Amino acid sequence: MHVLLLKEPRDGESGPDPYIRDLASHGHKATLIPVLSFKFVSLNTLSDKLFQPEKHGGLIFTSPRAVEAVRMCLEAEERREEWSSSVKDKWNSKSIYVVGKATAELVRSLGLNPLGEDTGTADVLSHLILEREDTNILPLFFPCGSIKREVLPTALRGNGVPLETLTVYQTAEHPDLEKNLKNYFTEQGTPASIAFFSPSGVKFCLEVVRRLSGEQLNQIKFAAIGPTTQDAMAAEGLCVSCTAEKPTAEHLAAAIAKALHKPTPRC
């Protein structure tokens, strides 16, 4: 069956995207359509803070894009040498918190040692941080996107753990999103399942998906990568057929495969 994945291809992957690969292992043909575009901002400020680890109690990364912003700050050879020779080790003496395996892999590629990759959501990560940190630490540094949810900052600040945030990328709708969706529905027809990967994806895609699928909308098995996305889908009146147990290709593919073998639920 055809599965539409409303997400960006994973950066730096060799071979097929893991979501396409894992769905193929269940006998389903998946297609990726990028939903978001990103513009990096405040990189000079980010660079200054990255090279002053003594001013912070640790780092927090909740998205691959934030790690990509860090990588951009290390492109100059002299910066990269300074990072490798001393700065990354100073950060590694502190806690480097992450959400999700994809972000953890990118953090490791910077030479940093991540904690929390199995947390899956910012909410769960905040509990881990609160278990490990106290109110006497220097501020944790959290480079993030322009439309981040406030769950983690609210939880940390509400419990007295100091936090400093910096917006390092802005999120917008991908300029070719509607055109790519129209082409997909014209060439492939209505997919058996559509997977959303973020509340932003729901916001930018849902109206077009509803219009293109028409009366077949109720036949689509809608899948969510995690509970936050599931909540955003439900808030828009979508019937969510399945949610990945963990935000990985393996778990999402298994959830979709199971849902496709069941009758469409009535919501």
PDB file of C-alpha atoms in Angstrom:
ATOM      1  CA  MET A   1       0.000   0.000   0.000  1.00  0.00           C
ATOM      2  CA  HIS A   2       1.019   3.597  -0.536  1.00  0.00           C
ATOM      3  CA  VAL A   3       2.114   5.643   2.490  1.00  0.00           C
ATOM      4  CA  LEU A   4       2.716   9.393   2.379  1.00  0.00           C
ATOM      5  CA  LEU A   5       5.310  10.716   4.842  1.00  0.00           C
ATOM      6  CA  LEU A   6       5.050  14.453   5.442  1.00  0.00           C
ATOM      7  CA  LYS A   7       8.660  15.038   6.451  1.00  0.00           C
ATOM      8  CA  GLU A   8      12.051  16.136   5.199  1.00  0.00           C
ATOM      9  CA  PRO A   9      14.630  13.540   4.110  1.00  0.00           C
ATOM     10  CA  ARG A  10      17.118  12.988   6.892  1.00  0.00           C
ATOM     11  CA  ASP A  11      20.286  15.025   6.368  1.00  0.00           C
ATOM     12  CA  GLY A  12      23.493  13.181   5.628  1.00  0.00           C
ATOM     13  CA  GLU A  13      21.913   9.772   5.172  1.00  0.00           C
ATOM     14  CA  SER A  14      23.528   7.350   2.763  1.00  0.00           C
ATOM     15  CA  GLY A  15      21.152   4.919   1.089  1.00  0.00           C
ATOM     16  CA  PRO A  16      17.368   5.067   1.401  1.00  0.00           C
ATOM     17  CA  ASP A  17      15.690   7.138   4.090  1.00  0.00           C
ATOM     18  CA  PRO A  18      15.113   4.844   7.105  1.00  0.00           C
ATOM     19  CA  TYR A  19      11.363   5.505   7.091  1.00  0.00           C
ATOM     20  CA  ILE A  20      11.081   4.442   3.444  1.00  0.00           C
ATOM     21  CA  ARG A  21      13.294   1.417   4.110  1.00  0.00           C
ATOM     22  CA  ASP A  22      11.402   0.239   7.179  1.00  0.00           C
ATOM     23  CA  LEU A  23       7.979   0.655   5.562  1.00  0.00           C
ATOM     24  CA  ALA A  24       9.243  -1.276   2.522  1.00  0.00           C
ATOM     25  CA  SER A  25      10.197  -4.117   4.873  1.00  0.00           C
ATOM     26  CA  HIS A  26       6.488  -4.326   5.756  1.00  0.00           C
ATOM     27  CA  GLY A  27       5.540  -4.348   2.057  1.00  0.00           C
ATOM     28  CA  HIS A  28       4.467  -0.706   1.761  1.00  0.00           C
ATOM     29  CA  LYS A  29       5.678   1.939  -0.691  1.00  0.00           C
ATOM     30  CA  ALA A  30       6.439   5.221   1.079  1.00  0.00           C
ATOM     31  CA  THR A  31       6.987   8.669  -0.417  1.00  0.00           C
ATOM     32  CA  LEU A  32       8.497  11.689   1.350  1.00  0.00           C
ATOM     33  CA  ILE A  33       7.209  15.214   0.795  1.00  0.00           C
ATOM     34  CA  PRO A  34       9.122  18.000   2.608  1.00  0.00           C
ATOM     35  CA  VAL A  35       6.788  20.161   4.659  1.00  0.00           C
ATOM     36  CA  LEU A  36       9.047  22.768   6.213  1.00  0.00           C
ATOM     37  CA  SER A  37      11.770  25.170   5.171  1.00  0.00           C
ATOM     38  CA  PHE A  38      14.302  26.621   7.574  1.00  0.00           C
ATOM     39  CA  LYS A  39      16.227  29.871   7.792  1.00  0.00           C
ATOM     40  CA  PHE A  40      19.152  30.038  10.204  1.00  0.00           C
ATOM     41  CA  VAL A  41      19.481  33.163  12.336  1.00  0.00           C
ATOM     42  CA  SER A  42      21.652  34.563  15.160  1.00  0.00           C
ATOM     43  CA  LEU A  43      24.610  32.362  14.222  1.00  0.00           C
ATOM     44  CA  ASN A  44      27.180  34.925  15.413  1.00  0.00           C
ATOM     45  CA  THR A  45      25.539  34.963  18.843  1.00  0.00           C
ATOM     46  CA  LEU A  46      25.334  31.170  18.838  1.00  0.00           C
ATOM     47  CA  SER A  47      29.024  30.908  17.977  1.00  0.00           C
ATOM     48  CA  ASP A  48      29.982  33.244  20.821  1.00  0.00           C
ATOM     49  CA  LYS A  49      28.026  31.146  23.317  1.00  0.00           C
ATOM     50  CA  LEU A  50      29.367  27.833  22.005  1.00  0.00           C
ATOM     51  CA  PHE A  51      32.917  28.998  22.614  1.00  0.00           C
ATOM     52  CA  GLN A  52      32.181  30.104  26.188  1.00  0.00           C
ATOM     53  CA  PRO A  53      31.162  26.811  27.812  1.00  0.00           C
ATOM     54  CA  GLU A  54      32.313  28.103  31.197  1.00  0.00           C
ATOM     55  CA  LYS A  55      29.229  30.373  31.233  1.00  0.00           C
ATOM     56  CA  HIS A  56      26.712  27.525  31.006  1.00  0.00           C
ATOM     57  CA  GLY A  57      25.768  24.411  32.945  1.00  0.00           C
ATOM     58  CA  GLY A  58      25.123  22.284  29.863  1.00  0.00           C
ATOM     59  CA  LEU A  59      23.436  22.093  26.469  1.00  0.00           C
ATOM     60  CA  ILE A  60      19.962  21.060  25.293  1.00  0.00           C
ATOM     61  CA  PHE A  61      19.104  20.002  21.731  1.00  0.00           C
ATOM     62  CA  THR A  62      15.547  19.040  20.806  1.00  0.00           C
ATOM     63  CA  SER A  63      15.860  19.119  16.998  1.00  0.00           C
ATOM     64  CA  PRO A  64      18.365  18.192  14.282  1.00  0.00           C
ATOM     65  CA  ARG A  65      18.151  21.764  12.932  1.00  0.00           C
ATOM     66  CA  ALA A  66      19.591  23.200  16.132  1.00  0.00           C
ATOM     67  CA  VAL A  67      22.558  20.832  15.810  1.00  0.00           C
ATOM     68  CA  GLU A  68      22.913  21.859  12.165  1.00  0.00           C
ATOM     69  CA  ALA A  69      23.142  25.493  13.301  1.00  0.00           C
ATOM     70  CA  VAL A  70      26.023  24.518  15.600  1.00  0.00           C
ATOM     71  CA  ARG A  71      27.755  22.732  12.733  1.00  0.00           C
ATOM     72  CA  MET A  72      27.493  25.903  10.633  1.00  0.00           C
ATOM     73  CA  CYS A  73      29.304  27.802  13.401  1.00  0.00           C
ATOM     74  CA  LEU A  74      32.197  25.331  13.120  1.00  0.00           C
ATOM     75  CA  GLU A  75      32.729  25.646   9.360  1.00  0.00           C
ATOM     76  CA  ALA A  76      35.708  27.993   9.646  1.00  0.00           C
ATOM     77  CA  GLU A  77      38.886  25.948  10.012  1.00  0.00           C
ATOM     78  CA  GLU A  78      40.243  27.854  13.004  1.00  0.00           C
ATOM     79  CA  ARG A  79      36.913  27.499  14.817  1.00  0.00           C
ATOM     80  CA  ARG A  80      36.802  23.780  14.062  1.00  0.00           C
ATOM     81  CA  GLU A  81      40.344  23.315  15.382  1.00  0.00           C
ATOM     82  CA  GLU A  82      39.577  25.202  18.594  1.00  0.00           C
ATOM     83  CA  TRP A  83      36.388  23.169  19.046  1.00  0.00           C
ATOM     84  CA  SER A  84      38.200  19.855  18.558  1.00  0.00           C
ATOM     85  CA  SER A  85      41.234  20.715  20.682  1.00  0.00           C
ATOM     86  CA  SER A  86      39.492  22.057  23.781  1.00  0.00           C
ATOM     87  CA  VAL A  87      35.940  23.411  23.586  1.00  0.00           C
ATOM     88  CA  LYS A  88      34.050  20.149  22.985  1.00  0.00           C
ATOM     89  CA  ASP A  89      35.804  18.525  25.947  1.00  0.00           C
ATOM     90  CA  LYS A  90      34.733  21.413  28.191  1.00  0.00           C
ATOM     91  CA  TRP A  91      31.128  20.851  27.075  1.00  0.00           C
ATOM     92  CA  ASN A  92      31.487  17.096  27.611  1.00  0.00           C
ATOM     93  CA  SER A  93      32.364  17.764  31.239  1.00  0.00           C
ATOM     94  CA  LYS A  94      28.791  19.072  31.503  1.00  0.00           C
ATOM     95  CA  SER A  95      25.462  17.470  30.533  1.00  0.00           C
ATOM     96  CA  ILE A  96      24.407  17.458  26.856  1.00  0.00           C
ATOM     97  CA  TYR A  97      20.675  16.695  26.698  1.00  0.00           C
ATOM     98  CA  VAL A  98      18.863  15.578  23.536  1.00  0.00           C
ATOM     99  CA  VAL A  99      15.446  14.366  22.377  1.00  0.00           C
ATOM    100  CA  GLY A 100      15.447  11.452  19.923  1.00  0.00           C
ATOM    101  CA  LYS A 101      17.976   9.226  18.233  1.00  0.00           C
ATOM    102  CA  ALA A 102      18.336  11.341  15.078  1.00  0.00           C
ATOM    103  CA  THR A 103      19.345  14.386  17.109  1.00  0.00           C
ATOM    104  CA  ALA A 104      21.627  12.236  19.297  1.00  0.00           C
ATOM    105  CA  GLU A 105      23.476  10.911  16.228  1.00  0.00           C
ATOM    106  CA  LEU A 106      24.119  14.446  14.977  1.00  0.00           C
ATOM    107  CA  VAL A 107      25.285  15.557  18.419  1.00  0.00           C
ATOM    108  CA  ARG A 108      27.761  12.648  18.512  1.00  0.00           C
ATOM    109  CA  SER A 109      29.082  13.740  15.113  1.00  0.00           C
ATOM    110  CA  LEU A 110      30.124  17.008  16.792  1.00  0.00           C
ATOM    111  CA  GLY A 111      32.176  15.032  19.301  1.00  0.00           C
ATOM    112  CA  LEU A 112      29.658  15.525  22.111  1.00  0.00           C
ATOM    113  CA  ASN A 113      28.198  12.839  24.391  1.00  0.00           C
ATOM    114  CA  PRO A 114      24.387  13.076  24.483  1.00  0.00           C
ATOM    115  CA  LEU A 115      22.040  12.117  27.297  1.00  0.00           C
ATOM    116  CA  GLY A 116      18.334  11.354  26.927  1.00  0.00           C
ATOM    117  CA  GLU A 117      18.064  10.091  23.358  1.00  0.00           C
ATOM    118  CA  ASP A 118      15.382   7.606  24.428  1.00  0.00           C
ATOM    119  CA  THR A 119      13.188  10.274  26.027  1.00  0.00           C
ATOM    120  CA  GLY A 120      11.265  10.858  22.785  1.00  0.00           C
ATOM    121  CA  THR A 121       9.565  14.117  23.817  1.00  0.00           C
ATOM    122  CA  ALA A 122      10.544  17.417  25.402  1.00  0.00           C
ATOM    123  CA  ASP A 123       8.149  16.663  28.252  1.00  0.00           C
ATOM    124  CA  VAL A 124       9.937  13.430  29.160  1.00  0.00           C
ATOM    125  CA  LEU A 125      13.344  15.087  28.684  1.00  0.00           C
ATOM    126  CA  SER A 126      12.380  17.822  31.127  1.00  0.00           C
ATOM    127  CA  HIS A 127      11.747  15.156  33.799  1.00  0.00           C
ATOM    128  CA  LEU A 128      15.219  13.691  33.161  1.00  0.00           C
ATOM    129  CA  ILE A 129      16.837  17.107  33.460  1.00  0.00           C
ATOM    130  CA  LEU A 130      14.975  17.869  36.692  1.00  0.00           C
ATOM    131  CA  GLU A 131      16.138  14.546  38.136  1.00  0.00           C
ATOM    132  CA  ARG A 132      19.783  15.330  37.351  1.00  0.00           C
ATOM    133  CA  GLU A 133      20.137  19.087  37.860  1.00  0.00           C
ATOM    134  CA  ASP A 134      19.575  21.451  40.757  1.00  0.00           C
ATOM    135  CA  THR A 135      18.834  25.142  40.980  1.00  0.00           C
ATOM    136  CA  ASN A 136      22.439  26.107  41.743  1.00  0.00           C
ATOM    137  CA  ILE A 137      23.832  25.300  38.284  1.00  0.00           C
ATOM    138  CA  LEU A 138      24.799  27.832  35.644  1.00  0.00           C
ATOM    139  CA  PRO A 139      22.067  28.293  33.003  1.00  0.00           C
ATOM    140  CA  LEU A 140      21.537  25.414  30.596  1.00  0.00           C
ATOM    141  CA  PHE A 141      21.887  26.685  27.012  1.00  0.00           C
ATOM    142  CA  PHE A 142      19.020  25.751  24.655  1.00  0.00           C
ATOM    143  CA  PRO A 143      19.425  26.698  20.956  1.00  0.00           C
ATOM    144  CA  CYS A 144      16.000  26.192  19.403  1.00  0.00           C
ATOM    145  CA  GLY A 145      13.541  27.029  16.619  1.00  0.00           C
ATOM    146  CA  SER A 146      11.148  29.938  16.339  1.00  0.00           C
ATOM    147  CA  ILE A 147       8.042  27.821  16.980  1.00  0.00           C
ATOM    148  CA  LYS A 148       9.294  25.587  19.754  1.00  0.00           C
ATOM    149  CA  ARG A 149       6.746  24.413  22.290  1.00  0.00           C
ATOM    150  CA  GLU A 150       7.117  25.891  25.764  1.00  0.00           C
ATOM    151  CA  VAL A 151       6.835  22.577  27.637  1.00  0.00           C
ATOM    152  CA  LEU A 152      10.521  22.228  28.453  1.00  0.00           C
ATOM    153  CA  PRO A 153      11.300  25.886  29.297  1.00  0.00           C
ATOM    154  CA  THR A 154       8.176  26.080  31.467  1.00  0.00           C
ATOM    155  CA  ALA A 155       9.030  22.883  33.344  1.00  0.00           C
ATOM    156  CA  LEU A 156      12.645  23.858  34.003  1.00  0.00           C
ATOM    157  CA  ARG A 157      12.024  27.471  34.981  1.00  0.00           C
ATOM    158  CA  GLY A 158       9.001  26.465  37.058  1.00  0.00           C
ATOM    159  CA  ASN A 159      11.294  24.237  39.104  1.00  0.00           C
ATOM    160  CA  GLY A 160      14.033  26.830  39.446  1.00  0.00           C
ATOM    161  CA  VAL A 161      16.510  25.314  36.945  1.00  0.00           C
ATOM    162  CA  PRO A 162      18.096  28.247  35.070  1.00  0.00           C
ATOM    163  CA  LEU A 163      17.734  28.184  31.291  1.00  0.00           C
ATOM    164  CA  GLU A 164      18.924  30.422  28.473  1.00  0.00           C
ATOM    165  CA  THR A 165      17.240  30.025  25.080  1.00  0.00           C
ATOM    166  CA  LEU A 166      18.376  31.336  21.698  1.00  0.00           C
ATOM    167  CA  THR A 167      16.355  31.113  18.484  1.00  0.00           C
ATOM    168  CA  VAL A 168      18.785  29.825  15.842  1.00  0.00           C
ATOM    169  CA  TYR A 169      16.353  28.903  13.064  1.00  0.00           C
ATOM    170  CA  GLN A 170      12.981  30.052  11.809  1.00  0.00           C
ATOM    171  CA  THR A 171      10.443  27.581  10.478  1.00  0.00           C
ATOM    172  CA  ALA A 172       8.133  28.230   7.529  1.00  0.00           C
ATOM    173  CA  GLU A 173       6.051  26.254   5.078  1.00  0.00           C
ATOM    174  CA  HIS A 174       8.084  24.637   2.293  1.00  0.00           C
ATOM    175  CA  PRO A 175       7.558  26.769  -0.839  1.00  0.00           C
ATOM    176  CA  ASP A 176       6.711  23.732  -3.010  1.00  0.00           C
ATOM    177  CA  LEU A 177       4.489  21.942  -0.490  1.00  0.00           C
ATOM    178  CA  GLU A 178       1.112  22.427  -2.166  1.00  0.00           C
ATOM    179  CA  LYS A 179       2.505  21.719  -5.642  1.00  0.00           C
ATOM    180  CA  ASN A 180       4.226  18.526  -4.449  1.00  0.00           C
ATOM    181  CA  LEU A 181       1.064  17.324  -2.688  1.00  0.00           C
ATOM    182  CA  LYS A 182      -1.043  17.940  -5.803  1.00  0.00           C
ATOM    183  CA  ASN A 183       1.456  16.054  -7.956  1.00  0.00           C
ATOM    184  CA  TYR A 184       1.476  13.137  -5.522  1.00  0.00           C
ATOM    185  CA  PHE A 185      -2.319  12.788  -5.422  1.00  0.00           C
ATOM    186  CA  THR A 186      -2.518  13.139  -9.219  1.00  0.00           C
ATOM    187  CA  GLU A 187       0.124  10.479  -9.882  1.00  0.00           C
ATOM    188  CA  GLN A 188      -0.356   8.073  -6.954  1.00  0.00           C
ATOM    189  CA  GLY A 189      -3.964   8.651  -5.942  1.00  0.00           C
ATOM    190  CA  THR A 190      -5.114   8.861  -2.324  1.00  0.00           C
ATOM    191  CA  PRO A 191      -2.621   7.041  -0.075  1.00  0.00           C
ATOM    192  CA  ALA A 192      -3.669   4.302   2.332  1.00  0.00           C
ATOM    193  CA  SER A 193      -1.871   6.119   5.164  1.00  0.00           C
ATOM    194  CA  ILE A 194      -0.495   9.594   5.813  1.00  0.00           C
ATOM    195  CA  ALA A 195       2.037  10.215   8.575  1.00  0.00           C
ATOM    196  CA  PHE A 196       2.575  13.577  10.269  1.00  0.00           C
ATOM    197  CA  PHE A 197       5.851  14.379  12.032  1.00  0.00           C
ATOM    198  CA  SER A 198       5.156  17.669  13.796  1.00  0.00           C
ATOM    199  CA  PRO A 199       2.367  20.037  14.785  1.00  0.00           C
ATOM    200  CA  SER A 200       3.770  22.405  12.144  1.00  0.00           C
ATOM    201  CA  GLY A 201       3.243  19.704   9.527  1.00  0.00           C
ATOM    202  CA  VAL A 202      -0.389  19.406  10.583  1.00  0.00           C
ATOM    203  CA  LYS A 203      -0.798  23.179  10.407  1.00  0.00           C
ATOM    204  CA  PHE A 204       0.719  23.532   6.939  1.00  0.00           C
ATOM    205  CA  CYS A 205      -0.611  20.364   5.248  1.00  0.00           C
ATOM    206  CA  LEU A 206      -4.014  19.450   6.566  1.00  0.00           C
ATOM    207  CA  GLU A 207      -6.182  21.834   4.563  1.00  0.00           C
ATOM    208  CA  VAL A 208      -4.543  20.756   1.284  1.00  0.00           C
ATOM    209  CA  VAL A 209      -4.753  17.049   2.200  1.00  0.00           C
ATOM    210  CA  ARG A 210      -8.458  17.414   2.986  1.00  0.00           C
ATOM    211  CA  ARG A 211      -9.115  19.165  -0.301  1.00  0.00           C
ATOM    212  CA  LEU A 212      -7.165  16.675  -2.411  1.00  0.00           C
ATOM    213  CA  SER A 213      -8.555  13.532  -0.769  1.00  0.00           C
ATOM    214  CA  GLY A 214     -12.178  14.698  -0.784  1.00  0.00           C
ATOM    215  CA  GLU A 215     -14.641  11.953   0.090  1.00  0.00           C
ATOM    216  CA  GLN A 216     -11.786   9.471   0.544  1.00  0.00           C
ATOM    217  CA  LEU A 217     -10.445  11.338   3.573  1.00  0.00           C
ATOM    218  CA  ASN A 218     -12.188   8.994   6.004  1.00  0.00           C
ATOM    219  CA  GLN A 219     -10.506   5.976   4.374  1.00  0.00           C
ATOM    220  CA  ILE A 220      -6.981   7.232   5.128  1.00  0.00           C
ATOM    221  CA  LYS A 221      -5.180   5.818   8.168  1.00  0.00           C
ATOM    222  CA  PHE A 222      -3.540   8.852   9.752  1.00  0.00           C
ATOM    223  CA  ALA A 223      -0.359   8.213  11.744  1.00  0.00           C
ATOM    224  CA  ALA A 224       1.570  10.390  14.216  1.00  0.00           C
ATOM    225  CA  ILE A 225       5.277  10.232  15.065  1.00  0.00           C
ATOM    226  CA  GLY A 226       4.528  10.972  18.733  1.00  0.00           C
ATOM    227  CA  PRO A 227       1.980  12.204  21.269  1.00  0.00           C
ATOM    228  CA  THR A 228       2.542  15.921  20.627  1.00  0.00           C
ATOM    229  CA  THR A 229       1.778  15.504  16.929  1.00  0.00           C
ATOM    230  CA  GLN A 230      -1.127  13.198  17.767  1.00  0.00           C
ATOM    231  CA  ASP A 231      -2.633  15.918  19.967  1.00  0.00           C
ATOM    232  CA  ALA A 232      -2.279  18.491  17.171  1.00  0.00           C
ATOM    233  CA  MET A 233      -4.020  16.123  14.732  1.00  0.00           C
ATOM    234  CA  ALA A 234      -6.844  15.351  17.143  1.00  0.00           C
ATOM    235  CA  ALA A 235      -7.314  19.060  17.827  1.00  0.00           C
ATOM    236  CA  GLU A 236      -7.996  19.500  14.100  1.00  0.00           C
ATOM    237  CA  GLY A 237     -10.626  16.760  14.147  1.00  0.00           C
ATOM    238  CA  LEU A 238      -8.502  14.076  12.508  1.00  0.00           C
ATOM    239  CA  CYS A 239      -9.052  10.460  13.444  1.00  0.00           C
ATOM    240  CA  VAL A 240      -5.576   9.207  14.414  1.00  0.00           C
ATOM    241  CA  SER A 241      -5.238   5.505  13.579  1.00  0.00           C
ATOM    242  CA  CYS A 242      -1.841   5.007  15.215  1.00  0.00           C
ATOM    243  CA  THR A 243       1.018   6.718  17.010  1.00  0.00           C
ATOM    244  CA  ALA A 244       4.595   5.446  17.045  1.00  0.00           C
ATOM    245  CA  GLU A 245       5.587   3.967  20.404  1.00  0.00           C
ATOM    246  CA  LYS A 246       8.914   5.779  20.006  1.00  0.00           C
ATOM    247  CA  PRO A 247       9.831   8.472  17.428  1.00  0.00           C
ATOM    248  CA  THR A 248      11.867   6.150  15.191  1.00  0.00           C
ATOM    249  CA  ALA A 249      11.451   4.770  11.682  1.00  0.00           C
ATOM    250  CA  GLU A 250      11.168   1.249  13.040  1.00  0.00           C
ATOM    251  CA  HIS A 251       8.382   2.042  15.489  1.00  0.00           C
ATOM    252  CA  LEU A 252       6.406   4.220  13.067  1.00  0.00           C
ATOM    253  CA  ALA A 253       6.611   1.601  10.314  1.00  0.00           C
ATOM    254  CA  ALA A 254       5.388  -1.092  12.709  1.00  0.00           C
ATOM    255  CA  ALA A 255       2.492   1.087  13.885  1.00  0.00           C
ATOM    256  CA  ILE A 256       1.399   1.936  10.328  1.00  0.00           C
ATOM    257  CA  ALA A 257       1.690  -1.672   9.180  1.00  0.00           C
ATOM    258  CA  LYS A 258      -0.493  -2.801  12.085  1.00  0.00           C
ATOM    259  CA  ALA A 259      -3.056  -0.040  11.455  1.00  0.00           C
ATOM    260  CA  LEU A 260      -3.324  -0.912   7.768  1.00  0.00           C
ATOM    261  CA  HIS A 261      -4.384  -4.440   8.669  1.00  0.00           C
ATOM    262  CA  LYS A 262      -7.272  -3.186  10.812  1.00  0.00           C
ATOM    263  CA  PRO A 263     -10.620  -1.658   9.824  1.00  0.00           C
ATOM    264  CA  THR A 264     -10.652   2.135   9.703  1.00  0.00           C
ATOM    265  CA  PRO A 265     -11.773   3.328  13.147  1.00  0.00           C
ATOM    266  CA  ARG A 266     -14.834   5.487  13.599  1.00  0.00           C
ATOM    267  CA  CYS A 267     -13.953   8.641  15.506  1.00  0.00           C
TER     268      CYS A 267
END
